[in-house]
Short mmCIF file of C-alpha atoms in Angstrom, two decimals:
data_model
loop_
_atom_site.label_atom_id
_atom_site.label_comp_id
_atom_site.label_asym_id
_atom_site.label_seq_id
_atom_site.Cartn_x
_atom_site.Cartn_y
_atom_site.Cartn_z
CA MET X 214 -38.79 27.85 19.36
CA ASP X 215 -39.20 24.28 18.18
CA LEU X 216 -36.27 21.89 18.63
CA SER X 217 -36.34 21.20 14.90
CA ASP X 218 -35.34 24.82 14.29
CA LEU X 219 -31.95 24.06 15.82
CA ARG X 220 -31.21 21.12 13.56
CA PRO X 221 -28.88 21.53 10.59
CA PRO X 222 -30.57 21.74 7.20
CA VAL X 223 -30.93 18.53 5.23
CA GLU X 224 -28.32 19.83 2.78
CA ASP X 225 -25.67 19.07 5.42
CA GLY X 226 -25.44 15.54 4.05
CA PRO X 227 -25.24 13.07 2.61
CA TRP X 228 -23.61 14.74 -0.36
CA PRO X 229 -22.96 13.26 -3.80
CA PRO X 230 -19.36 12.53 -4.76
CA ILE X 231 -17.33 15.59 -5.64
CA THR X 232 -15.45 15.77 -8.92
CA HIS X 233 -11.88 16.11 -7.68
CA PHE X 234 -9.91 13.34 -6.08
CA PRO X 235 -7.86 14.28 -2.99
CA PRO X 236 -4.97 11.94 -2.19
CA LEU X 237 -5.20 8.95 0.11
CA VAL X 238 -3.78 9.62 3.57
CA TYR X 239 -0.85 7.24 3.12
CA GLY X 240 -0.22 8.09 -0.53
CA PRO X 241 -2.09 7.27 -3.75
CA LEU X 242 -3.09 3.74 -4.65
CA ARG X 243 -1.77 2.36 -7.91
CA GLY X 244 -4.24 2.41 -10.79
CA ALA X 245 -7.11 3.93 -8.82
CA ARG X 246 -9.19 7.07 -8.76
CA SER X 247 -10.06 8.10 -5.24
CA TRP X 248 -12.58 10.17 -3.35
CA THR X 249 -11.77 10.96 0.29
CA GLY X 250 -13.98 12.51 2.94
CA LEU X 251 -17.38 11.99 1.31
CA THR X 252 -20.14 12.64 3.85
CA HIS X 253 -22.36 9.56 3.76
CA ALA X 254 -24.53 10.58 6.71
CA SER X 255 -25.08 13.61 8.91
CA VAL X 256 -26.78 13.02 12.25
CA PRO X 257 -27.81 16.15 14.21
CA GLY X 258 -25.53 16.59 17.21
CA TYR X 259 -22.71 14.40 15.90
CA ARG X 260 -19.70 14.82 13.67
CA PRO X 261 -20.28 14.22 9.94
CA LEU X 262 -19.74 10.59 9.02
CA GLN X 263 -17.31 10.25 6.15
CA LEU X 264 -16.44 7.70 3.53
CA ASP X 265 -13.42 7.11 1.27
CA VAL X 266 -13.83 5.30 -2.04
CA HIS X 267 -11.07 3.95 -4.31
CA VAL X 268 -12.09 2.59 -7.71
CA PRO X 269 -9.79 0.65 -10.07
CA GLU X 270 -9.11 2.46 -13.33
CA GLY X 271 -10.04 0.74 -16.57
CA LEU X 272 -12.94 -1.34 -15.20
CA ALA X 273 -16.58 -0.57 -15.89
CA SER X 274 -18.78 -0.80 -12.77
CA PRO X 275 -16.67 -3.12 -10.61
CA PRO X 276 -18.10 -4.50 -7.37
CA VAL X 277 -17.24 -2.65 -4.19
CA VAL X 278 -15.96 -3.89 -0.83
CA LEU X 279 -16.78 -1.78 2.22
CA TRP X 280 -14.05 -2.06 4.88
CA VAL X 281 -15.29 -1.60 8.48
CA HIS X 282 -12.44 -0.83 10.89
CA GLY X 283 -11.94 -2.36 14.31
CA GLY X 284 -10.92 -0.73 17.58
CA GLY X 285 -13.20 -2.20 20.22
CA TRP X 286 -16.10 0.09 19.19
CA ALA X 287 -14.07 2.77 21.01
CA GLU X 288 -11.36 4.05 18.66
CA GLY X 289 -10.19 4.25 15.06
CA ASP X 290 -11.60 5.81 11.93
CA ARG X 291 -12.14 4.96 8.28
CA ARG X 292 -8.39 5.04 7.56
CA HIS X 293 -7.60 2.55 10.32
CA VAL X 294 -6.17 -0.87 9.67
CA PRO X 295 -3.87 -2.58 12.17
CA LEU X 296 -0.52 -0.86 11.67
CA GLN X 297 1.47 -3.96 10.90
CA TRP X 298 -0.79 -4.62 7.88
CA GLY X 299 -0.18 -1.47 5.89
CA GLN X 300 -3.22 0.32 4.52
CA GLN X 301 -1.66 0.56 1.08
CA ARG X 302 -0.98 -3.16 0.69
CA MET X 303 -4.38 -4.27 1.88
CA PHE X 304 -6.42 -1.86 -0.23
CA GLN X 305 -4.16 -2.45 -3.24
CA ALA X 306 -4.84 -6.19 -3.05
CA ILE X 307 -8.58 -5.50 -3.31
CA LEU X 308 -8.12 -3.14 -6.26
CA ASP X 309 -5.80 -5.54 -8.08
CA ALA X 310 -8.50 -8.22 -7.83
CA GLY X 311 -10.90 -6.01 -9.77
CA MET X 312 -12.91 -4.55 -6.89
CA ALA X 313 -13.37 -1.04 -5.58
CA VAL X 314 -12.75 -0.48 -1.87
CA ALA X 315 -14.61 1.92 0.40
CA THR X 316 -13.94 2.68 4.07
CA CYS X 317 -16.38 4.35 6.43
CA ASP X 318 -16.47 6.22 9.71
CA TYR X 319 -19.00 5.23 12.35
CA ARG X 320 -19.91 6.64 15.73
CA LEU X 321 -17.86 5.13 18.54
CA ASN X 322 -19.51 3.74 21.64
CA GLU X 323 -18.71 6.74 23.85
CA GLU X 324 -20.31 8.98 21.22
CA ALA X 325 -23.48 6.94 20.79
CA ARG X 326 -24.35 3.48 22.06
CA LEU X 327 -24.99 0.57 19.74
CA PRO X 328 -26.89 0.19 17.45
CA ALA X 329 -25.72 3.65 16.31
CA ALA X 330 -22.53 2.24 14.76
CA VAL X 331 -24.58 -0.32 12.82
CA HIS X 332 -26.79 2.50 11.52
CA ASP X 333 -23.69 4.29 10.26
CA VAL X 334 -22.29 1.26 8.43
CA VAL X 335 -25.68 0.63 6.83
CA ALA X 336 -25.79 4.30 5.82
CA ALA X 337 -22.49 3.75 3.98
CA VAL X 338 -24.03 0.81 2.10
CA ARG X 339 -26.98 3.01 1.14
CA TYR X 340 -24.62 5.72 -0.06
CA LEU X 341 -22.65 3.32 -2.25
CA ARG X 342 -25.89 2.09 -3.80
CA ARG X 343 -27.37 5.57 -4.31
CA TYR X 344 -24.25 7.08 -5.91
CA ALA X 345 -22.95 3.96 -7.65
CA ALA X 346 -23.20 5.55 -11.10
CA GLU X 347 -21.32 8.69 -10.04
CA LEU X 348 -18.61 6.60 -8.39
CA GLY X 349 -18.41 4.15 -11.28
CA VAL X 350 -19.18 1.04 -9.21
CA ASP X 351 -21.90 -1.61 -9.29
CA GLY X 352 -24.25 -0.86 -6.40
CA ASP X 353 -25.83 -4.30 -6.69
CA ARG X 354 -22.53 -6.02 -5.90
CA VAL X 355 -21.50 -4.83 -2.45
CA GLY X 356 -19.48 -6.87 0.02
CA LEU X 357 -18.61 -6.11 3.65
CA TRP X 358 -15.29 -6.87 5.34
CA GLY X 359 -14.53 -6.02 8.95
CA ASP X 360 -12.00 -6.89 11.61
CA SER X 361 -12.58 -7.25 15.36
CA ALA X 362 -15.35 -4.81 16.36
CA GLY X 363 -15.65 -3.98 12.67
CA ALA X 364 -16.32 -7.65 11.92
CA HIS X 365 -19.24 -7.58 14.34
CA LEU X 366 -20.64 -4.42 12.74
CA ALA X 367 -20.13 -5.73 9.21
CA ALA X 368 -21.88 -8.99 10.02
CA VAL X 369 -24.87 -7.34 11.71
CA ALA X 370 -25.20 -4.78 8.91
CA GLY X 371 -24.77 -7.39 6.20
CA LEU X 372 -27.00 -10.10 7.65
CA ALA X 373 -29.75 -7.89 9.09
CA GLY X 374 -29.60 -5.61 6.05
CA SER X 375 -30.15 -8.57 3.73
CA SER X 376 -33.19 -9.85 5.61
CA PRO X 377 -36.48 -9.85 3.67
CA GLU X 378 -38.00 -8.01 6.65
CA PRO X 379 -35.40 -5.37 7.62
CA ASP X 380 -35.67 -3.99 11.15
CA PRO X 381 -35.40 -0.16 11.25
CA TRP X 382 -34.26 -0.30 14.89
CA VAL X 383 -31.21 -2.34 13.88
CA LEU X 384 -30.49 -0.71 10.52
CA GLY X 385 -31.42 2.87 11.34
CA GLU X 386 -32.89 5.49 9.05
CA ILE X 387 -29.99 7.85 8.42
CA GLY X 388 -28.06 8.74 5.32
CA VAL X 389 -29.66 8.24 1.92
CA VAL X 390 -33.13 7.31 3.11
CA ALA X 391 -36.35 8.13 1.27
CA ASP X 392 -39.95 7.07 1.66
CA GLY X 393 -40.15 3.36 1.15
CA ALA X 394 -36.47 2.86 1.94
CA TYR X 395 -37.24 -0.61 3.23
CA ALA X 396 -39.32 -1.57 0.23
CA SER X 397 -37.85 -4.38 -1.83
CA GLY X 398 -35.94 -3.22 -4.88
CA GLY X 399 -35.67 0.43 -3.90
CA PRO X 400 -32.52 2.44 -4.64
CA GLU X 401 -31.64 2.54 -0.94
CA ARG X 402 -31.61 -1.22 -0.43
CA THR X 403 -29.23 -2.44 2.25
CA ASP X 404 -28.62 -6.04 1.17
CA VAL X 405 -25.09 -7.18 0.34
CA ARG X 406 -23.62 -10.12 -1.55
CA ALA X 407 -20.94 -11.34 0.90
CA VAL X 408 -19.45 -10.72 4.35
CA VAL X 409 -15.90 -11.35 5.59
CA TRP X 410 -15.77 -11.65 9.39
CA TRP X 411 -12.30 -11.48 10.93
CA TYR X 412 -11.79 -12.37 14.64
CA GLY X 413 -14.87 -10.53 15.85
CA LEU X 414 -17.97 -11.33 17.88
CA ALA X 415 -20.95 -13.24 16.57
CA ASP X 416 -23.07 -13.86 19.68
CA LEU X 417 -22.99 -11.02 22.21
CA ALA X 418 -25.25 -12.97 24.54
CA ARG X 419 -22.26 -15.17 25.42
CA GLU X 420 -20.24 -12.14 26.57
CA ARG X 421 -22.10 -10.64 29.54
CA GLN X 422 -19.22 -8.48 30.74
CA LEU X 423 -18.88 -6.98 27.29
CA ALA X 424 -22.60 -6.26 27.16
CA ALA X 425 -22.32 -4.46 30.50
CA TRP X 426 -19.55 -2.29 29.03
CA LEU X 427 -21.45 -1.59 25.83
CA TRP X 428 -24.65 -0.56 27.65
CA PRO X 429 -23.63 0.38 31.22
CA GLU X 430 -26.79 2.38 31.88
CA VAL X 431 -29.13 -0.48 30.91
CA GLU X 432 -30.50 -3.11 33.31
CA ALA X 433 -29.21 -6.67 32.94
CA ASP X 434 -32.42 -8.11 31.48
CA ALA X 435 -32.65 -5.34 28.92
CA ARG X 436 -28.97 -5.77 28.07
CA ALA X 437 -29.61 -9.42 27.26
CA GLU X 438 -32.25 -8.41 24.74
CA LEU X 439 -29.97 -5.76 23.24
CA ALA X 440 -27.20 -8.34 22.92
CA ARG X 441 -29.54 -10.73 21.13
CA ARG X 442 -30.81 -8.10 18.68
CA LEU X 443 -27.27 -6.97 17.89
CA SER X 444 -25.73 -10.41 17.40
CA PRO X 445 -24.98 -11.59 13.85
CA VAL X 446 -26.21 -15.11 14.67
CA THR X 447 -29.71 -13.68 15.21
CA TYR X 448 -30.05 -12.75 11.53
CA LEU X 449 -28.77 -15.90 9.85
CA ARG X 450 -31.17 -17.45 7.34
CA SER X 451 -30.84 -20.02 4.60
CA ASP X 452 -30.69 -17.18 2.06
CA SER X 453 -28.22 -15.02 4.02
CA PRO X 454 -25.21 -13.70 2.08
CA PRO X 455 -22.25 -16.10 2.22
CA LEU X 456 -19.81 -15.62 5.08
CA LEU X 457 -16.08 -16.13 5.44
CA ALA X 458 -15.14 -16.37 9.13
CA MET X 459 -11.40 -16.30 9.93
CA MET X 460 -9.79 -16.31 13.37
CA GLY X 461 -6.74 -17.51 15.27
CA ASP X 462 -7.16 -20.09 18.01
CA ALA X 463 -4.69 -18.20 20.25
CA ASP X 464 -6.75 -14.99 20.21
CA THR X 465 -6.81 -13.52 23.73
CA VAL X 466 -9.05 -10.56 22.83
CA ALA X 467 -12.04 -12.31 21.28
CA PRO X 468 -12.59 -15.99 22.13
CA VAL X 469 -12.32 -18.40 19.22
CA THR X 470 -15.61 -19.91 20.38
CA GLN X 471 -17.26 -16.92 18.70
CA ALA X 472 -16.06 -18.10 15.29
CA HIS X 473 -17.38 -21.58 15.96
CA ALA X 474 -20.69 -20.13 17.17
CA LEU X 475 -21.08 -18.25 13.89
CA ALA X 476 -20.31 -21.31 11.77
CA GLU X 477 -22.59 -23.57 13.82
CA ALA X 478 -25.49 -21.10 13.68
CA ALA X 479 -25.06 -20.80 9.91
CA GLU X 480 -25.05 -24.57 9.49
CA ALA X 481 -28.20 -24.88 11.61
CA VAL X 482 -30.23 -22.72 9.21
CA GLY X 483 -28.55 -23.80 5.98
CA ALA X 484 -26.55 -20.60 5.42
CA ARG X 485 -23.14 -20.69 3.77
CA CYS X 486 -20.20 -20.02 6.08
CA GLU X 487 -16.58 -20.88 5.36
CA LEU X 488 -14.70 -21.23 8.65
CA VAL X 489 -10.92 -20.82 8.78
CA ILE X 490 -9.17 -21.27 12.14
CA SER X 491 -5.46 -20.42 12.14
CA PRO X 492 -3.49 -22.49 14.69
CA GLY X 493 -1.33 -20.36 16.96
CA SER X 494 -2.50 -17.00 15.61
CA GLY X 495 -3.52 -14.25 18.00
CA HIS X 496 -5.77 -11.26 17.55
CA VAL X 497 -5.13 -9.50 14.23
CA PHE X 498 -3.56 -12.84 13.19
CA HIS X 499 -0.50 -11.83 15.16
CA GLY X 500 2.29 -14.32 14.86
CA GLU X 501 1.58 -15.41 11.29
CA PRO X 502 2.33 -13.98 7.82
CA LEU X 503 -0.63 -11.87 6.73
CA GLU X 504 -0.60 -12.41 2.98
CA ALA X 505 -2.27 -15.82 3.14
CA PHE X 506 -5.19 -14.34 5.11
CA TRP X 507 -5.54 -11.42 2.71
CA GLU X 508 -5.43 -13.69 -0.30
CA ARG X 509 -8.12 -15.97 1.11
CA ALA X 510 -10.43 -13.04 1.91
CA VAL X 511 -9.86 -11.25 -1.39
CA GLU X 512 -10.37 -14.48 -3.35
CA PHE X 513 -13.63 -15.13 -1.47
CA LEU X 514 -14.96 -11.63 -2.12
CA ALA X 515 -13.89 -11.66 -5.77
CA ARG X 516 -15.66 -14.96 -6.31
CA GLU X 517 -18.87 -14.01 -4.53
CA LEU X 518 -19.04 -10.52 -6.06
CA GLY X 519 -18.13 -11.67 -9.56
CA ALA X 520 -15.02 -9.50 -9.84
CA VAL X 521 -12.95 -9.53 -13.02
CA PRO X 522 -9.39 -8.20 -12.54
CA LEU X 523 -7.97 -5.87 -15.13
CA VAL X 524 -5.41 -7.70 -17.24
CA PRO X 525 -2.18 -5.68 -17.03
CA GLU X 526 -0.61 -4.57 -20.25
CA GLU X 527 2.84 -5.79 -21.14
CA SER X 528 5.60 -3.71 -19.63
CA PRO X 529 6.50 -0.96 -22.08
CA ALA X 530 10.01 -0.53 -23.40
CA PRO X 531 12.21 1.76 -21.28
CA GLU X 532 11.48 5.38 -22.02
CA GLN X 533 14.06 7.33 -23.99
CA PHE X 534 15.01 10.88 -23.03
CA VAL X 535 16.98 12.48 -25.87
CA ARG X 536 17.89 16.17 -25.96
CA ARG X 537 15.47 16.89 -23.13
CA ASN X 538 15.83 19.64 -20.56
CA LEU X 539 15.24 18.13 -17.11
CA ARG X 540 17.09 20.89 -15.29
CA GLY X 541 15.70 21.24 -11.76
CA ALA X 542 13.52 18.13 -12.10
CA ARG X 543 12.76 16.26 -8.88
CA PHE X 544 12.53 12.46 -8.76
CA ARG X 545 11.02 10.82 -5.69
CA ASP X 546 10.15 7.13 -5.19
CA VAL X 547 11.28 6.48 -8.77
CA ASP X 548 13.02 3.29 -9.94
CA LEU X 549 16.14 4.41 -11.83
CA SER X 550 18.05 1.14 -11.41
CA GLY X 551 19.91 0.26 -14.58
CA ALA X 552 19.36 3.70 -16.07
CA VAL X 553 22.05 4.77 -18.52
CA MET X 554 23.07 8.42 -19.01
CA ARG X 555 25.35 9.48 -21.83
CA ALA X 556 26.67 12.97 -22.60
CA VAL X 557 24.64 14.50 -19.77
CA ASP X 558 25.16 17.65 -17.73
CA VAL X 559 24.94 16.59 -14.07
CA ASP X 560 26.46 19.68 -12.46
CA GLY X 561 24.79 20.04 -9.04
CA LEU X 562 23.02 16.68 -9.34
CA GLU X 563 21.95 15.43 -5.87
CA ILE X 564 21.26 11.75 -5.22
CA ASP X 565 19.82 10.33 -2.00
CA ALA X 566 19.86 6.54 -2.30
CA PRO X 567 20.09 5.24 1.30
CA TRP X 568 20.02 1.53 0.45
CA LEU X 569 22.67 1.74 -2.26
CA LEU X 570 25.53 1.42 0.22
CA GLU X 571 23.79 -1.23 2.33
CA GLU X 572 23.28 -3.68 -0.54
CA ASP X 573 26.67 -3.54 -2.29
CA GLY X 574 25.15 -1.34 -4.96
CA ARG X 575 27.16 0.31 -7.72
CA LEU X 576 27.06 3.93 -8.86
CA VAL X 577 29.31 4.41 -11.88
CA VAL X 578 30.40 7.90 -12.91
CA ASN X 579 32.65 8.18 -15.98
CA GLY X 580 33.61 4.53 -15.63
CA VAL X 581 34.42 4.74 -11.91
CA ASP X 582 32.31 3.03 -9.22
CA VAL X 583 32.04 5.87 -6.71
CA ALA X 584 29.92 3.98 -4.16
CA PRO X 585 32.94 2.85 -2.06
CA LEU X 586 34.31 6.39 -2.09
CA VAL X 587 31.00 7.78 -0.86
CA ASP X 588 30.85 5.09 1.83
CA THR X 589 34.31 6.02 3.12
CA GLU X 590 33.51 9.74 3.14
CA LEU X 591 30.28 9.19 5.08
CA ASP X 592 32.18 7.15 7.68
CA ARG X 593 34.60 10.08 8.03
CA ARG X 594 31.82 12.64 8.43
CA PHE X 595 29.76 10.61 10.89
CA PRO X 596 31.90 9.00 13.62
CA GLY X 597 30.52 5.60 14.57
CA ARG X 598 28.74 5.01 11.25
CA ALA X 599 31.13 2.21 10.29
CA LEU X 600 29.98 0.28 13.38
CA ARG X 601 26.57 -0.36 11.77
CA THR X 602 27.94 -3.57 10.19
CA ALA X 603 28.73 -5.09 13.60
CA ALA X 604 27.98 -8.80 13.83
CA THR X 605 28.25 -9.51 17.58
CA PRO X 606 26.13 -8.38 20.54
CA GLU X 607 29.09 -6.39 21.86
CA GLY X 608 29.62 -4.69 18.50
CA LEU X 609 25.92 -3.90 18.15
CA GLY X 610 25.93 -2.39 21.62
CA GLU X 611 28.85 -0.15 20.69
CA ALA X 612 27.13 0.84 17.45
CA TRP X 613 23.87 1.67 19.22
CA SER X 614 25.73 3.79 21.75
CA ALA X 615 27.21 5.77 18.85
CA VAL X 616 23.72 6.21 17.35
CA GLU X 617 22.31 7.50 20.63
CA GLN X 618 25.18 9.97 21.03
CA ALA X 619 24.77 11.23 17.46
CA TRP X 620 21.04 11.82 17.92
CA SER X 621 21.61 13.48 21.28
CA ARG X 622 23.88 15.99 19.55
CA ALA X 623 21.35 16.47 16.74
CA VAL X 624 18.52 17.16 19.19
CA ALA X 625 20.69 19.66 21.06
CA ARG X 626 21.46 21.50 17.81
CA ALA X 627 17.78 21.56 16.82
CA GLU X 628 16.69 22.90 20.21
CA ALA X 629 19.28 25.69 19.95
CA MET X 630 17.73 26.91 16.70
CA PRO X 631 14.94 29.55 16.53
CA ASP X 632 11.52 28.64 17.92
CA GLY X 633 9.47 26.56 15.52
CA THR X 634 12.44 25.02 13.74
CA ILE X 635 11.65 21.47 14.85
CA ASP X 636 8.20 21.73 13.22
CA ARG X 637 9.33 23.20 9.90
CA SER X 638 9.24 21.12 6.73
CA VAL X 639 11.72 21.65 3.90
CA ASP X 640 10.78 20.64 0.34
CA GLY X 641 7.83 18.62 1.60
CA GLU X 642 9.98 16.36 3.79
CA TRP X 643 9.18 15.41 7.37
CA THR X 644 9.92 17.93 10.07
CA PHE X 645 12.57 17.14 12.68
CA ALA X 646 9.84 16.21 15.19
CA GLN X 647 8.09 13.98 12.67
CA THR X 648 11.39 12.28 11.87
CA LEU X 649 11.83 11.31 15.53
CA ARG X 650 8.26 10.01 15.57
CA HIS X 651 8.98 7.92 12.51
CA LEU X 652 12.08 6.48 14.17
CA ALA X 653 9.89 5.40 17.08
CA HIS X 654 7.53 3.72 14.62
CA ALA X 655 10.44 2.04 12.82
CA THR X 656 11.69 0.68 16.14
CA ASP X 657 8.22 -0.67 16.87
CA MET X 658 8.14 -2.27 13.42
CA TRP X 659 11.51 -4.03 13.56
CA LEU X 660 12.01 -4.62 17.30
CA ARG X 661 8.57 -4.91 18.88
CA THR X 662 6.86 -6.48 15.83
CA GLY X 663 9.59 -8.24 13.88
CA MET X 664 11.76 -9.56 16.71
CA GLN X 665 9.62 -9.54 19.85
CA ARG X 666 6.24 -10.22 18.15
CA LEU X 667 4.27 -8.27 20.73
CA ASP X 668 0.48 -8.18 20.52
CA ASP X 669 0.31 -4.38 20.78
CA PRO X 670 3.63 -3.21 19.33
CA PHE X 671 2.94 0.32 18.09
CA HIS X 672 2.95 3.57 20.02
CA PRO X 673 0.10 5.84 18.83
CA TRP X 674 2.50 8.76 18.35
CA GLY X 675 4.73 6.85 15.96
CA LEU X 676 4.55 8.05 12.36
CA PRO X 677 4.19 5.26 9.77
CA ASP X 678 6.26 5.07 6.63
CA GLY X 679 4.78 6.90 3.66
CA ASP X 680 2.62 9.27 5.74
CA PRO X 681 3.72 12.84 4.95
CA THR X 682 1.14 14.31 7.29
CA ASP X 683 1.25 14.58 11.06
CA GLY X 684 -1.24 11.75 11.15
CA MET X 685 -2.47 12.47 14.68
CA GLY X 686 -4.47 15.70 14.48
CA ASP X 687 -2.79 18.18 16.82
CA GLY X 688 -0.11 15.59 17.57
CA PRO X 689 2.06 15.17 20.64
CA THR X 690 4.14 17.94 22.18
CA TRP X 691 7.89 18.10 21.59
CA GLU X 692 8.49 16.87 25.13
CA GLN X 693 6.22 13.89 24.49
CA VAL X 694 8.04 13.11 21.24
CA LEU X 695 11.36 13.09 23.09
CA GLU X 696 9.91 10.88 25.82
CA VAL X 697 8.68 8.27 23.31
CA ARG X 698 11.96 8.41 21.40
CA ALA X 699 14.01 7.93 24.59
CA ASP X 700 11.85 5.00 25.63
CA ARG X 701 12.31 3.27 22.26
CA GLN X 702 16.07 3.89 22.34
CA ALA X 703 16.23 2.30 25.79
CA GLN X 704 14.24 -0.71 24.56
CA VAL X 705 16.74 -1.28 21.74
CA ARG X 706 19.62 -0.92 24.22
CA ARG X 707 18.10 -3.55 26.52
CA ALA X 708 17.27 -5.88 23.63
CA ILE X 709 20.85 -5.83 22.34
CA ALA X 710 22.23 -6.47 25.83
CA ALA X 711 19.91 -9.47 26.25
CA THR X 712 20.70 -11.06 22.86
CA THR X 713 23.22 -13.87 22.48
CA THR X 714 25.44 -14.59 19.49
CA GLU X 715 23.34 -17.66 18.71
CA GLU X 716 20.12 -15.65 18.76
CA LEU X 717 21.50 -13.22 16.18
CA ALA X 718 21.35 -16.04 13.62
CA GLU X 719 17.71 -16.87 14.35
CA GLU X 720 15.13 -15.87 11.76
CA ARG X 721 12.01 -13.76 12.13
CA PRO X 722 9.28 -12.74 9.63
CA ASN X 723 10.05 -9.47 7.88
CA PRO X 724 7.45 -7.12 9.44
CA HIS X 725 6.76 -5.47 6.07
CA ALA X 726 6.59 -8.73 4.11
CA PRO X 727 6.19 -11.68 6.52
CA GLU X 728 6.60 -14.23 3.74
CA HIS X 729 10.28 -13.26 3.76
CA ARG X 730 12.57 -14.11 6.68
CA GLU X 731 15.19 -11.90 8.30
CA THR X 732 17.83 -12.80 10.86
CA VAL X 733 17.75 -11.04 14.21
CA LEU X 734 21.10 -9.51 13.22
CA SER X 735 19.53 -8.08 10.06
CA CYS X 736 16.68 -6.59 12.11
CA PHE X 737 19.12 -4.88 14.48
CA ARG X 738 21.14 -3.56 11.54
CA THR X 739 17.98 -2.13 9.99
CA ILE X 740 17.23 -0.28 13.22
CA LEU X 741 20.80 1.02 13.26
#
């Protein structure tokens, strides 16, 4: 038997885009049609490499930005952005600027050594070009944007792929490849119009220890040659696509000298490279509001790719519902503020508006503001709830103790129920186990990110807001969920005990919207 007999048939991929649009992992993007899980390359012996594409509605053939995730060449997938960014917000910013956004999987370094990951990113570029018409994008206007390890891959793929003499060893021959794939002007061209490089590596030859990790089985001299051939600076030419290099000078993961090396190498050959160094920012721009970095990158890509944003229509007049039967209707994530209901049947109406009572909101029924009545009744039902408005360290400590006791009782009740109860979902809501995982994530967001500003704030088993799925494949065991939850509860307990009255008045960036400031007291109250 010949080895080729054991290989999967060529029909295993790449496949053209399918006609239905499954939802984005973290919920749909506004004003976009989406494809998820497109196979852009299939390499015998490896998992299928998949691609997600989100295209703005109402625009004919917009340019497309390919996002290449980071993770030290060792972890992450196409849906990965650093958790404090928010996948939705980042991708939405690209769409709102009139560009499609695609995200791709690539083989990690323990699966296949570099240049395999570069091959996979280039295969995604080929796919976007080949199926541009089916996707409704302009395959001649492709930009690459990567962070950390993804920045390195994006820069190598973009610069080497735009060379007039492409190197098959660097670019690979997987995915949508036909005879003459490297011929100028072919449908599988790999050149791009722009590259955004965020806090990555540009010259691997300067990082000998990293090269030894990337290619541990290769001799030192050979590693040096591999590092040279897989360094973005190697492929800079006067006609290279324009670069935007952004990095913080307090980065302890990748040295800021790499950003300067990229800019200096570009200047030496006459290539365009905009260099932005953020004072005091760490890796992932930790310590600074993110919007300014997004805006700069999106503006750069929109300019270089010739994007034209869709002009939004004027807000329509409020919709009128007259003599309509909405019995049994379900409203979720809907803005009903200011809605007026007259002569309506609301028997059995259920309202879950958690922020109403935290923001002095009003809910008027038959001329009576019932919000204070509801607030009082909830305090009666849940002993200790009234303590959530504490304004001193001592009061916060008492309130947190009440929270821990309440959850301890809830966990005991859940564990006393029939097997499987903790993993059951009702009406599409999170399960009990997922709820505890989300609470761990929320603690990481407001304590470890917002207040403590840690470089690595998130536990991998936390469940981000807006993710209705498990999000972690098989997920952790119940015992592991309880362990993480207990650890985060203890961290809050210690943080409250260590906080002074003066520190409660200090301000921190809101972790969801860093351009807004929150007091430490407000952060603690949010956790409560």
